[in-house]
Coordinates of C-alpha atoms and ligand atoms in Angstrom, one line a residue:
X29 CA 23.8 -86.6 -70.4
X30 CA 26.7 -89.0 -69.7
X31 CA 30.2 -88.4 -71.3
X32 CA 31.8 -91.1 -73.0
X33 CA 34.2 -93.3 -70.8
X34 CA 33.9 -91.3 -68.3
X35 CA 31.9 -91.1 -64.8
X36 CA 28.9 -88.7 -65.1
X37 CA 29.1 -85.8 -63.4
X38 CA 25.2 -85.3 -63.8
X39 CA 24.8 -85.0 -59.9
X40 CA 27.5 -82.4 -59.7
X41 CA 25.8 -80.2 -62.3
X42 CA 22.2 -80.8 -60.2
X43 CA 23.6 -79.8 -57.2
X44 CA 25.1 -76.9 -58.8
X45 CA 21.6 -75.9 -59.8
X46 CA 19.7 -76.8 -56.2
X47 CA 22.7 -74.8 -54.8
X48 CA 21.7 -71.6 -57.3
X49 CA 18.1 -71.8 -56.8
X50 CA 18.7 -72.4 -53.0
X51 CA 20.9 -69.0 -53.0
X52 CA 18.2 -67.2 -55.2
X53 CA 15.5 -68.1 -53.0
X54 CA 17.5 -67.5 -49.7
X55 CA 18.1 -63.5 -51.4
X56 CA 14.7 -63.3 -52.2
X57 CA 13.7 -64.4 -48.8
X58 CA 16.4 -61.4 -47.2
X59 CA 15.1 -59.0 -49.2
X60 CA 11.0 -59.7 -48.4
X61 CA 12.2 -59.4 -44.7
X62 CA 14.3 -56.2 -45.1
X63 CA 11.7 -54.9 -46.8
X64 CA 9.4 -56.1 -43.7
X65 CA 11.5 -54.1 -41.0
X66 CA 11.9 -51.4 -43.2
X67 CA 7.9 -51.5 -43.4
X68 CA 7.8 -52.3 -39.3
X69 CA 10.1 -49.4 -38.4
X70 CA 8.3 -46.8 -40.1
X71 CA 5.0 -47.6 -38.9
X72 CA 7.0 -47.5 -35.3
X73 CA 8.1 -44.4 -36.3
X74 CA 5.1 -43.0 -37.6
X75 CA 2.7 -43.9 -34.8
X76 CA 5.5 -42.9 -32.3
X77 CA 5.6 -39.1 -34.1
X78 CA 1.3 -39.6 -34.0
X79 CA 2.0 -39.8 -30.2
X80 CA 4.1 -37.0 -29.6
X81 CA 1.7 -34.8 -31.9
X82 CA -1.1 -35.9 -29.6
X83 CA 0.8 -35.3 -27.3
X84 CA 2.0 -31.9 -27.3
X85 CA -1.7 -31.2 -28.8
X86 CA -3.2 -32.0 -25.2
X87 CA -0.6 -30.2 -23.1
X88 CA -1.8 -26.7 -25.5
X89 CA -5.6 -27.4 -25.0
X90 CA -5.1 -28.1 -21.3
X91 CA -6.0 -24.6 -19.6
X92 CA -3.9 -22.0 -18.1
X93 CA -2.8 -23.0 -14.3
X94 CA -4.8 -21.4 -11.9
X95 CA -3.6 -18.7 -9.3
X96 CA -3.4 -21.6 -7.0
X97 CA -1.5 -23.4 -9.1
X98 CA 0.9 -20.9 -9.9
X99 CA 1.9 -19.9 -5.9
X100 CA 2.7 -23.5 -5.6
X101 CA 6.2 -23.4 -4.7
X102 CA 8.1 -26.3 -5.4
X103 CA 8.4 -28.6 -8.9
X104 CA 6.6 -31.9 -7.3
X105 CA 3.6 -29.4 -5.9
X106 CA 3.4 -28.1 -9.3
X107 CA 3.1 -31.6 -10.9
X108 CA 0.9 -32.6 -8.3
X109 CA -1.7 -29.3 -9.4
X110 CA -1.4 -30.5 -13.4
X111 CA -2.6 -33.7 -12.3
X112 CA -5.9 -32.3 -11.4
X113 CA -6.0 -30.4 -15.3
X114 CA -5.5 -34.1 -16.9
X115 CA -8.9 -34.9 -15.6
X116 CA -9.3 -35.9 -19.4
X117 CA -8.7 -39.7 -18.0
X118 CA -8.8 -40.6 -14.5
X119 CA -8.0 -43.4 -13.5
X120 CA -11.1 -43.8 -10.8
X121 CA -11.9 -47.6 -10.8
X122 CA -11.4 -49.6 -7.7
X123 CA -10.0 -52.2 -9.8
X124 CA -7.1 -53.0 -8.9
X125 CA -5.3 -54.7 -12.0
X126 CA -6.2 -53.4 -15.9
X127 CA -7.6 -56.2 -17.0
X128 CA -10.9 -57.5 -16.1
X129 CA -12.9 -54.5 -16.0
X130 CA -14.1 -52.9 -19.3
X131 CA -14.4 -49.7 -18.6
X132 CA -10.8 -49.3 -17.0
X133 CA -9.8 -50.9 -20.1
X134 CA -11.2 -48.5 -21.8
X135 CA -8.8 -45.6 -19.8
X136 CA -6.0 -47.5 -20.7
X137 CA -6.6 -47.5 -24.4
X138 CA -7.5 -43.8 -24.2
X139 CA -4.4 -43.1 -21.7
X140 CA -2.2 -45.0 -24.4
X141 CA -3.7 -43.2 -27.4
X142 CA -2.6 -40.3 -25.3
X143 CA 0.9 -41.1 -24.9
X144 CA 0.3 -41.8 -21.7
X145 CA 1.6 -45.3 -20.2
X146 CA 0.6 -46.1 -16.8
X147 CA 2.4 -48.7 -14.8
X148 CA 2.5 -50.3 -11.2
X149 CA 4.6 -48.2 -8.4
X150 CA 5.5 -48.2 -4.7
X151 CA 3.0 -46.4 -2.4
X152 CA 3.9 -43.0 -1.4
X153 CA 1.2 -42.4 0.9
X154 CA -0.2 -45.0 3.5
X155 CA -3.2 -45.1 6.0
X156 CA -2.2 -47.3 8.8
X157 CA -4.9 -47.1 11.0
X158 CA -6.4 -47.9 13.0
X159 CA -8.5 -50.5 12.8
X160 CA -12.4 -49.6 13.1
X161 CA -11.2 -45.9 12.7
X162 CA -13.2 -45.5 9.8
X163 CA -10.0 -46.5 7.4
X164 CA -12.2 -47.9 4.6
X165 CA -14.7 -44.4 4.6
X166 CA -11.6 -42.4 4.3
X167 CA -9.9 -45.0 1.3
X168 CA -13.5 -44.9 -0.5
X169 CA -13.4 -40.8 -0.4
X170 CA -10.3 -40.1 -1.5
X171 CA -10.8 -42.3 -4.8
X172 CA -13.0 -39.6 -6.1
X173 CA -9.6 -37.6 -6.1
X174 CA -8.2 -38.6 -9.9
X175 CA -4.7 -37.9 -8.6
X176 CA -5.3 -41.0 -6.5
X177 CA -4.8 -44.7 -7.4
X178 CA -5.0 -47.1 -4.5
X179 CA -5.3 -50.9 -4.2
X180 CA -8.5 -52.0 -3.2
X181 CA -8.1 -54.8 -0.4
X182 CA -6.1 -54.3 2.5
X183 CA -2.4 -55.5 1.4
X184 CA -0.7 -56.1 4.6
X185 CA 3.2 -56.3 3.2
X186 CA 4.6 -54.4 5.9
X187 CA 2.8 -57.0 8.6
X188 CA 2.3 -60.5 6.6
X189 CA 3.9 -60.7 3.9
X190 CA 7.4 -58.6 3.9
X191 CA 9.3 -61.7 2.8
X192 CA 7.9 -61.8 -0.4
X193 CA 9.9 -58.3 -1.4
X194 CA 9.4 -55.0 -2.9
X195 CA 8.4 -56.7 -6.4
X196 CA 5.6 -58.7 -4.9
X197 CA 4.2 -55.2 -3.0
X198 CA 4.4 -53.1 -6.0
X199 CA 2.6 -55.8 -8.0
X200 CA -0.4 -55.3 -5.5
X201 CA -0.9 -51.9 -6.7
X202 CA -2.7 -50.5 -9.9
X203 CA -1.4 -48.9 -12.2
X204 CA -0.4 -45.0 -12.1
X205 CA 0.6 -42.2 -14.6
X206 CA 3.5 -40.3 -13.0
X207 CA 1.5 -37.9 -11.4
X208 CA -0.7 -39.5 -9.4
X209 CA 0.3 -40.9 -6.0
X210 CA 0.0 -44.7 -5.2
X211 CA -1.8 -45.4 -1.4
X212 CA -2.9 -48.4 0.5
X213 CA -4.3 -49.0 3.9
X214 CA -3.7 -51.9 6.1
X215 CA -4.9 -50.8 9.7
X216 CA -2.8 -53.8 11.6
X217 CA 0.0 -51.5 10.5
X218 CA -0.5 -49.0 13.3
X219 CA -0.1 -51.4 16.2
X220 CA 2.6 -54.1 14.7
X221 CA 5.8 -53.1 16.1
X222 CA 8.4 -54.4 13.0
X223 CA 5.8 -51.7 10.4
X224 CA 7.8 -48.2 11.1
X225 CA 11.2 -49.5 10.2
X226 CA 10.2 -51.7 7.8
X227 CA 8.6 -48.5 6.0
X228 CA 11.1 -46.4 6.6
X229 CA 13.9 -48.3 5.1
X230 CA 11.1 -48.6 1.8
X231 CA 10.4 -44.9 2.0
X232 CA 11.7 -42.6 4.5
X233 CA 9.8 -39.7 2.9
X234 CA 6.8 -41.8 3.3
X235 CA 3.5 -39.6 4.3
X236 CA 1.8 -41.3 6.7
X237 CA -2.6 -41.0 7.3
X238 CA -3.8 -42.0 10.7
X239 CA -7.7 -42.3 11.4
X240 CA -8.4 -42.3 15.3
X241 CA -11.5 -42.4 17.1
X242 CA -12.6 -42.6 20.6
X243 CA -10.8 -45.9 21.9
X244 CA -13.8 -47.0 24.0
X245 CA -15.8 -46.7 20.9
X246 CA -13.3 -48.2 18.7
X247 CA -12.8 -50.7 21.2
X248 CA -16.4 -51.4 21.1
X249 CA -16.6 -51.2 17.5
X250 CA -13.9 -54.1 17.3
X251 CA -15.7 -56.1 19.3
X252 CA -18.7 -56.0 17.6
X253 CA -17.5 -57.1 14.2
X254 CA -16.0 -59.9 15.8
X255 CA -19.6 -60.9 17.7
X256 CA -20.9 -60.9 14.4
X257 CA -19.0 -63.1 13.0
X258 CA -18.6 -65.7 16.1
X259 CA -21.5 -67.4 18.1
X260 CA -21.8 -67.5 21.7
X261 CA -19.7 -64.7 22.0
X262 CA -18.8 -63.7 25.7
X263 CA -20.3 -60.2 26.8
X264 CA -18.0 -57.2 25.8
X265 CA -17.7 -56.2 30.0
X266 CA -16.6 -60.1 30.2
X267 CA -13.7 -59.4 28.3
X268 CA -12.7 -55.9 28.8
X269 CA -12.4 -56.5 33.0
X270 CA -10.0 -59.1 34.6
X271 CA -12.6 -62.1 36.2
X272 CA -15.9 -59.7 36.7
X273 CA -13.6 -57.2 38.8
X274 CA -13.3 -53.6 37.9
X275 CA -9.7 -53.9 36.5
X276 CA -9.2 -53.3 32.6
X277 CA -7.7 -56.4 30.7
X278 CA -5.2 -54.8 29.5
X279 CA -3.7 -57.8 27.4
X280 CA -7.3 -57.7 25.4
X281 CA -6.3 -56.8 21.9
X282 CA -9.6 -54.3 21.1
X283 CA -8.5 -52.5 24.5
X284 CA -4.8 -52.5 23.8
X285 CA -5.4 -51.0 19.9
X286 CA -6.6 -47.8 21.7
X287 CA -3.5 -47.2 23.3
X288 CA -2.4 -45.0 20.6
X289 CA 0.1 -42.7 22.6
X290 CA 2.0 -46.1 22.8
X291 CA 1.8 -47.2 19.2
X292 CA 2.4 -43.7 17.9
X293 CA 5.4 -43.7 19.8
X294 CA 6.9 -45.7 18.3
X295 CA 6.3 -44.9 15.3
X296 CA 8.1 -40.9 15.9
X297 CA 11.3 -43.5 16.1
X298 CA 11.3 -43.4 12.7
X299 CA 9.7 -40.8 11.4
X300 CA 9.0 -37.2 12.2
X301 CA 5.5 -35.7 13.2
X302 CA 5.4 -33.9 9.8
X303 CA 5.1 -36.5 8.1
X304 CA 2.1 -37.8 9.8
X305 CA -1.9 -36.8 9.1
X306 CA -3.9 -37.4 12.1
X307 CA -7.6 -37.9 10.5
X308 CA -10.5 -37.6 13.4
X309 CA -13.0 -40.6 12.7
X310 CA -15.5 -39.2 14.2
X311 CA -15.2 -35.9 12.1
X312 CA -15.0 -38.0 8.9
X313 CA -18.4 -39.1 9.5
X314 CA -20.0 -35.7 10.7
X315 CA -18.2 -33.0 8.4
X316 CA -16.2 -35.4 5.7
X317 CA -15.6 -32.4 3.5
X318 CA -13.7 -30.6 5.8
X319 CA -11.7 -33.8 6.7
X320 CA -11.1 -34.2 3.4
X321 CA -9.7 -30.8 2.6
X322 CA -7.0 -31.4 5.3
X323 CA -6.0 -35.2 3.6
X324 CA -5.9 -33.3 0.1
X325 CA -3.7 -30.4 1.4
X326 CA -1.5 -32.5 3.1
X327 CA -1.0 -34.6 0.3
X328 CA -0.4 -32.3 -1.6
X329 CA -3.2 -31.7 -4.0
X330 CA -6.1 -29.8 -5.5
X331 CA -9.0 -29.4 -3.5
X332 CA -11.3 -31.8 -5.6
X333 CA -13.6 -33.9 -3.1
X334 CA -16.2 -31.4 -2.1
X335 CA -19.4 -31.4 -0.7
X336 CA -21.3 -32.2 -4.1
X337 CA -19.9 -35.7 -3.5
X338 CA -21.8 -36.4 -0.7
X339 CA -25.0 -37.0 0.7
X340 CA -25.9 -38.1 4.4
X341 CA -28.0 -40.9 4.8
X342 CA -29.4 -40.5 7.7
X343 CA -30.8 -44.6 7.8
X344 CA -27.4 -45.6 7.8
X345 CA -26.5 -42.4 9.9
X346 CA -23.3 -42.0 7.8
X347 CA -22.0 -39.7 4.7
X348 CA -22.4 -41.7 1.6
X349 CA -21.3 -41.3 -1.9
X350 CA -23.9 -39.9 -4.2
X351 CA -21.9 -41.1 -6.7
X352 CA -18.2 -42.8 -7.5
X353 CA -16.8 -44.2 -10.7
X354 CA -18.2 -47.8 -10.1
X355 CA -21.5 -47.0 -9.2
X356 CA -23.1 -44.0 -10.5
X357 CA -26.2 -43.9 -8.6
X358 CA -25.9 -43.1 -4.7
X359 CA -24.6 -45.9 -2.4
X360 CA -22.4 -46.2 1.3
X361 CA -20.4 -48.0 2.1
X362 CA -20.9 -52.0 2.9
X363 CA -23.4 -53.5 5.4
X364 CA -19.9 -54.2 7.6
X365 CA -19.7 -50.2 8.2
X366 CA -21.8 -48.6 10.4
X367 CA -23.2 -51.6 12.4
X368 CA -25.1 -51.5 15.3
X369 CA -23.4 -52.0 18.2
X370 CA -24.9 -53.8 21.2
X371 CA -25.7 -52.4 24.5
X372 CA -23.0 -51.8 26.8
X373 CA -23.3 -51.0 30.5
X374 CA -22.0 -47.3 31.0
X375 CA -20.6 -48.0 34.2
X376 CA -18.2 -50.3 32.1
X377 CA -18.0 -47.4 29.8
X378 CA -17.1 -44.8 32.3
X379 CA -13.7 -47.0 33.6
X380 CA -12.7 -47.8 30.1
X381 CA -12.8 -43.8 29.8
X382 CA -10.9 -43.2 33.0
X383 CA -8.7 -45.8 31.8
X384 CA -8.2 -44.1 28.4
X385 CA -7.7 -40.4 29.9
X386 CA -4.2 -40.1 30.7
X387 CA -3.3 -41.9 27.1
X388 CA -5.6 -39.3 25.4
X389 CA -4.3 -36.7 27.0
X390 CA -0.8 -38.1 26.0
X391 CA -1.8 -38.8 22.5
X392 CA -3.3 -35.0 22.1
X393 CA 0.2 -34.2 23.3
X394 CA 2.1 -35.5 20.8
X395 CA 0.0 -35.0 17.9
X396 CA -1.4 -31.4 18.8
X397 CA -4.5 -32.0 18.8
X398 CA -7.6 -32.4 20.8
X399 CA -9.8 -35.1 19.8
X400 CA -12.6 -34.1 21.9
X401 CA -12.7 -37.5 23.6
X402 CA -11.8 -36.2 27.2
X403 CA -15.4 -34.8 27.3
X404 CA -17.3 -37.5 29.4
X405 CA -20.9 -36.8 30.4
X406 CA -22.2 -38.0 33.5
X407 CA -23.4 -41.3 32.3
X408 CA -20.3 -41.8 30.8
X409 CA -20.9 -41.4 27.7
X410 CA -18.5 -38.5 25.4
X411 CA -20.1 -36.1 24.0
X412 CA -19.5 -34.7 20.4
X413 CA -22.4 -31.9 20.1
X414 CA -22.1 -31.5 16.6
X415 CA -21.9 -35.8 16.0
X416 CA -24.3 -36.1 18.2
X417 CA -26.9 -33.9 16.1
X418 CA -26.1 -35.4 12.9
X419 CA -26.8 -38.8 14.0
X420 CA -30.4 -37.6 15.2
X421 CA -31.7 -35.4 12.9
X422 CA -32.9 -36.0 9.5
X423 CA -32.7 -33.3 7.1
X424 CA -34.9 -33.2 4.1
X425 CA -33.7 -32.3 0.8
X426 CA -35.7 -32.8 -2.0
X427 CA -32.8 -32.2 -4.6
X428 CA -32.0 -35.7 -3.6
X429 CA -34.3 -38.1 -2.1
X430 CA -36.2 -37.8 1.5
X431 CA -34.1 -37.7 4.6
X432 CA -31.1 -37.4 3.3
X433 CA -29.2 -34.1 3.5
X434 CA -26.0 -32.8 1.7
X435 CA -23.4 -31.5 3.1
X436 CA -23.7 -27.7 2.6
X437 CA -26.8 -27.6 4.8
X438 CA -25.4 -29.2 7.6
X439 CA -22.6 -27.3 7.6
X440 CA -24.5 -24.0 7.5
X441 CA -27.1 -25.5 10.3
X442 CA -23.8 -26.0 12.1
X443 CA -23.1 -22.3 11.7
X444 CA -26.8 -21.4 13.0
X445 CA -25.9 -23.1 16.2
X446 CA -22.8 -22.9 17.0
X447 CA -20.4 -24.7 19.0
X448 CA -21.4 -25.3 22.5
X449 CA -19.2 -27.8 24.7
X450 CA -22.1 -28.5 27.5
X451 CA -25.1 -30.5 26.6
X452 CA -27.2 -27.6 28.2
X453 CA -26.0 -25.2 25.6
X454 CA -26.2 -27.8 22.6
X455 CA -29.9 -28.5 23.5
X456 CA -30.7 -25.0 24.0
X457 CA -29.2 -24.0 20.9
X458 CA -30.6 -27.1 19.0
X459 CA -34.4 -26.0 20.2
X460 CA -33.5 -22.4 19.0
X461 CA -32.6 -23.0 15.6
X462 CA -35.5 -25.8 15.1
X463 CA -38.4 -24.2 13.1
X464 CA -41.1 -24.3 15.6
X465 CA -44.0 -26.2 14.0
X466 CA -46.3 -25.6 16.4
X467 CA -46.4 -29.1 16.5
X468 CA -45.6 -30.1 20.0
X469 CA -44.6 -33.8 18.6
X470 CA -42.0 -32.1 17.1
X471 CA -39.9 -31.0 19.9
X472 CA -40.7 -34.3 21.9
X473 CA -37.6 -35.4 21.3
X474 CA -35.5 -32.5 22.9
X475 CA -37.8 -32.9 25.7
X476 CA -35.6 -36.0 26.5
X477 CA -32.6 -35.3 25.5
X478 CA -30.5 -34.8 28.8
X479 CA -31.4 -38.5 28.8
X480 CA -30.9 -39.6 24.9
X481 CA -28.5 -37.6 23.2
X482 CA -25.6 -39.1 24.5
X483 CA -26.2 -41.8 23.2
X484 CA -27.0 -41.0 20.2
X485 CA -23.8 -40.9 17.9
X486 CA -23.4 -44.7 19.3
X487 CA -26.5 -45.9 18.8
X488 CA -27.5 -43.8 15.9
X489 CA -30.5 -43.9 13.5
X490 CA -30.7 -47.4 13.2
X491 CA -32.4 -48.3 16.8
X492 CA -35.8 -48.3 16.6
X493 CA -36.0 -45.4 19.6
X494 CA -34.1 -43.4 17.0
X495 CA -36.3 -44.0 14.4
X496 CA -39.5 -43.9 16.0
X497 CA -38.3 -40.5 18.0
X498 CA -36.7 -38.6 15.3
X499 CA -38.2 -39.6 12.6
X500 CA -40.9 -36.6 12.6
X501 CA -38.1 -34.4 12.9
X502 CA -37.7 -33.0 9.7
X503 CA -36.0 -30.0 9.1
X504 CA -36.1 -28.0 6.0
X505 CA -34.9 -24.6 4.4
X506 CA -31.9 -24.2 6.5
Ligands
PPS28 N1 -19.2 -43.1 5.7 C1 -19.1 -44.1 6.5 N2 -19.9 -45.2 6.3 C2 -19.8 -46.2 7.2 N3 -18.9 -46.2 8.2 C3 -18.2 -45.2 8.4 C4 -18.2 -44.1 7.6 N4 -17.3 -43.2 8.0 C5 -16.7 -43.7 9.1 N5 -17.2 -44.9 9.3 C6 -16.8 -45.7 10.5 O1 -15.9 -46.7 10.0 C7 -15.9 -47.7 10.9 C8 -15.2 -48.9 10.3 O2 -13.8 -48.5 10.3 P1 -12.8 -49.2 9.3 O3 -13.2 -49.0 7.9 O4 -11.4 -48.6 9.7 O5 -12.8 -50.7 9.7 S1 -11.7 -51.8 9.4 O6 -10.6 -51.7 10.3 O7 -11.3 -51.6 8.0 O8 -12.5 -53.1 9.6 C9 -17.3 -47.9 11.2 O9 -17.4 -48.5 12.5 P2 -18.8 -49.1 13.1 O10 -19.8 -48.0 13.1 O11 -18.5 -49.6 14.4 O12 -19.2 -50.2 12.1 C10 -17.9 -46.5 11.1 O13 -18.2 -46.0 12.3

């Protein structure tokens, strides 16, 4: 409508009505989203009282601690023990990140159901070393413990890649309730001088896991992965002596890793003995259970890797897993560990070994302990009675599968025999606590054993001598 004479003021009153329907619809609109949070918060609230129900439902179906559990003296022991009682979810999986793998995915969901909200964290525990030390054995065992989370590839922060900061580091590692401890290994860590004050100013509570074997072994062992990977490799007495003379090359890496009075050292700068674990390599591979309890205790935690976790294969000539969370069927480890090494002279052997003695005898020094290395038979070989049988004899166990063995027996066959330091003993006592047969093939192989048994534990099971020898020599019913 347009008043007379004068201007319409039509617009004004259509504006007038936008603007009211504009302000309607802009209430409405508050309202709906109110009414949205309103709806938002209270599901927040409701599933966050669900969780805490759950919750404190868990904690009273958990069982009472055990009389272990309750000597534990301090309050990070004690939430170390509880760990081992939440075995509802472990987080097991070698994967290192949450996503990718179903079944860890799987954890998560049921960890979050539970309340429970895992996330990346710093390491508190590390195995430096050393290389060829049996490192990856000793990483792969203790992931059967669900207190432990570690990352799966070697990380090397402390050596490679410092630079790149704490953030990047923690980012490498999975991810962990509050009660389980973080690890990684990196070998190179041992030996590279910047490590023990680069981990100290991280962590100086840091605890601190060293594997050592026999350096002339190790040394050895070193060389061979690098033959395998390399053609036209020189011959391991090429590189060990200075120009074919009888002096050790001491600048050769392999040789200059075994040094490890030097290396740890170096590390006792920083850090004091206590917080060290000095882990025999060799007695990771002969009595892993054992070696095991002494990583748990001093990392503070329930005894759970026992013997039922592992078989000895004695192909391989190494413990393997019957079972982890990945692969539940039994497996060892990769066709990297446990390779043959090649034949080396054992005069070249013997003055690696008289090269090696006074740093032993240093290294047993400062750790307190005696790694049985000083031992040299005549050929120059060291003897390790107890390695030595392992690696020889196959055990039958028909629980499992033929000539493989778990560890109970060969613990108890230990207790048959004893420990004897001379060769002369060890056979004798090996011939004694073989059932006799009657079978004179089946004592051949003792017959020769002044000659073979050193060199058993390096040549182990998988030379054809080996197998052809011992392969009759089954014991059973220990
Ligand atoms: N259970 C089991 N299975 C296979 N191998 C075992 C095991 N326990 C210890 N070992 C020994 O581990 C040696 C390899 O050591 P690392 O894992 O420290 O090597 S690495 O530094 O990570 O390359 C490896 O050395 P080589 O025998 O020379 O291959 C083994 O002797």
């Amino acid at each position: 409508m347009v008043p007379k004479g004068g201007r319409s003021n039509y617009p004004f009153d259509q504006n007038e009505q936008l603007c009211k329907a504009f302000a309607h619809w802009c209430i409405a609109v508050l309202l709906e989203t109110c009414k949205f949070y309103e709806y938002l918060n209270d599901r927040f609230l409701k599933s966050h009282l669900e969780k805490k129900r759950k919750k404190r439902k868990l904690k009273s179906t958990l069982p009472p601690p055990s009389d272990q559990e309750s000597s534990l003296t301090n309050d990070a022991e004690l939430k170390r023990a509880k760990i081992s009682r939440l075995q509802v979810v472990s987080l097991w999986t070698g994967n290192n990140s949450i996503k990718g793998n179903a079944g860890s995915l799987r954890k998560y969901q049921i960890l979050r159901q539970q309340g429970l909200m895992p996330s990346k964290q710093l390491p508190t525990a590390l195995i430096i070393g050393v290389k060829k030390g049996g490192t990856r054995a000793l990483l792969e065992f203790l992931r059967l413990h669900p207190a432990i989370r570690a990352a799966g590839s070697e990380v090397h922060f402390f050596d490679h890649h410092y630079i790149k900061g704490f953030h990047w580091y923690r980012h490498r590692m999975p991810p962990t309730l509050s009660t389980q401890i973080t690890m990684e290994k990196t070998p190179s860590y041992f030996v590279t001088s910047e490590v023990p004050r680069r981990v100290q100013r991280m962590n100086p509570a840091m605890k601190l896991i060293l594997v050592v074997r026999d350096p002339v072994t190790r040394a050895i062992s070193d060389y061979t992965q690098v033959k395998s990977k390399r053609t036209n490799m020189p011959k391991f007495e090429d590189l060990a002596f200075l120009n074919g003379s009888k002096i050790v090359d001491t600048t050769w890496v392999p040789l200059k890793i075994g040094v490890y009075a030097r290396h740890l050292e170096r590390w006792l700068q920083y850090f004091p003995l206590s917080q060290f674990l000095f882990v025999s390599g060799e007695r990771l591979i002969v009595d892993p259970v054992a070696e095991m309890a002494r990583v748990q205790d001093f990392l503070g935690l329930k005894r759970v890797i026992c013997e039922k976790h592992f078989y000895f294969n004695a192909t391989k000539g190494f413990p393997c897993l019957l079972k982890s969370e990945e692969r539940p069927t039994p497996h060892c480890l990769g066709k990297n560990k446990g390779r043959s090494h090649p034949y080396i002279d054992p005069v070249a052997i013997q003055r690696l070994r008289d090269f090696y003695r006074p740093f032993n005898q240093r290294f047993y020094q400062l750790t307190g302990m005696d790694f049985g290395w000083l031992t040299t038979h005549s050929n120059g070989m060291s003897i390790s009675p107890h390695i030595q049988l392992l690696s020889i004899i196959y055990i039958q166990d028909k629980q499992i599968h033929d000539r493989t063995v778990r560890y109970g027996n060969i613990r108890s066959f230990y207790h048959k025999t004893g420990t004897h330091n001379s060769d002369k003993n060890l056979m004798a006592s090996c011939y004694e606590a073989l059932p006799h047969s009657g079978n004179g093939e089946m004592l051949t192989p003792y017959k020769n054993t002044q000659r073979v048994i050193p060199y058993a534990f390096h040549i182990r099971a998988t030379t054809t001598l080996f197998q052809t020898a011992f392969d009759h020599l089954i014991i059973e019913d220990l």
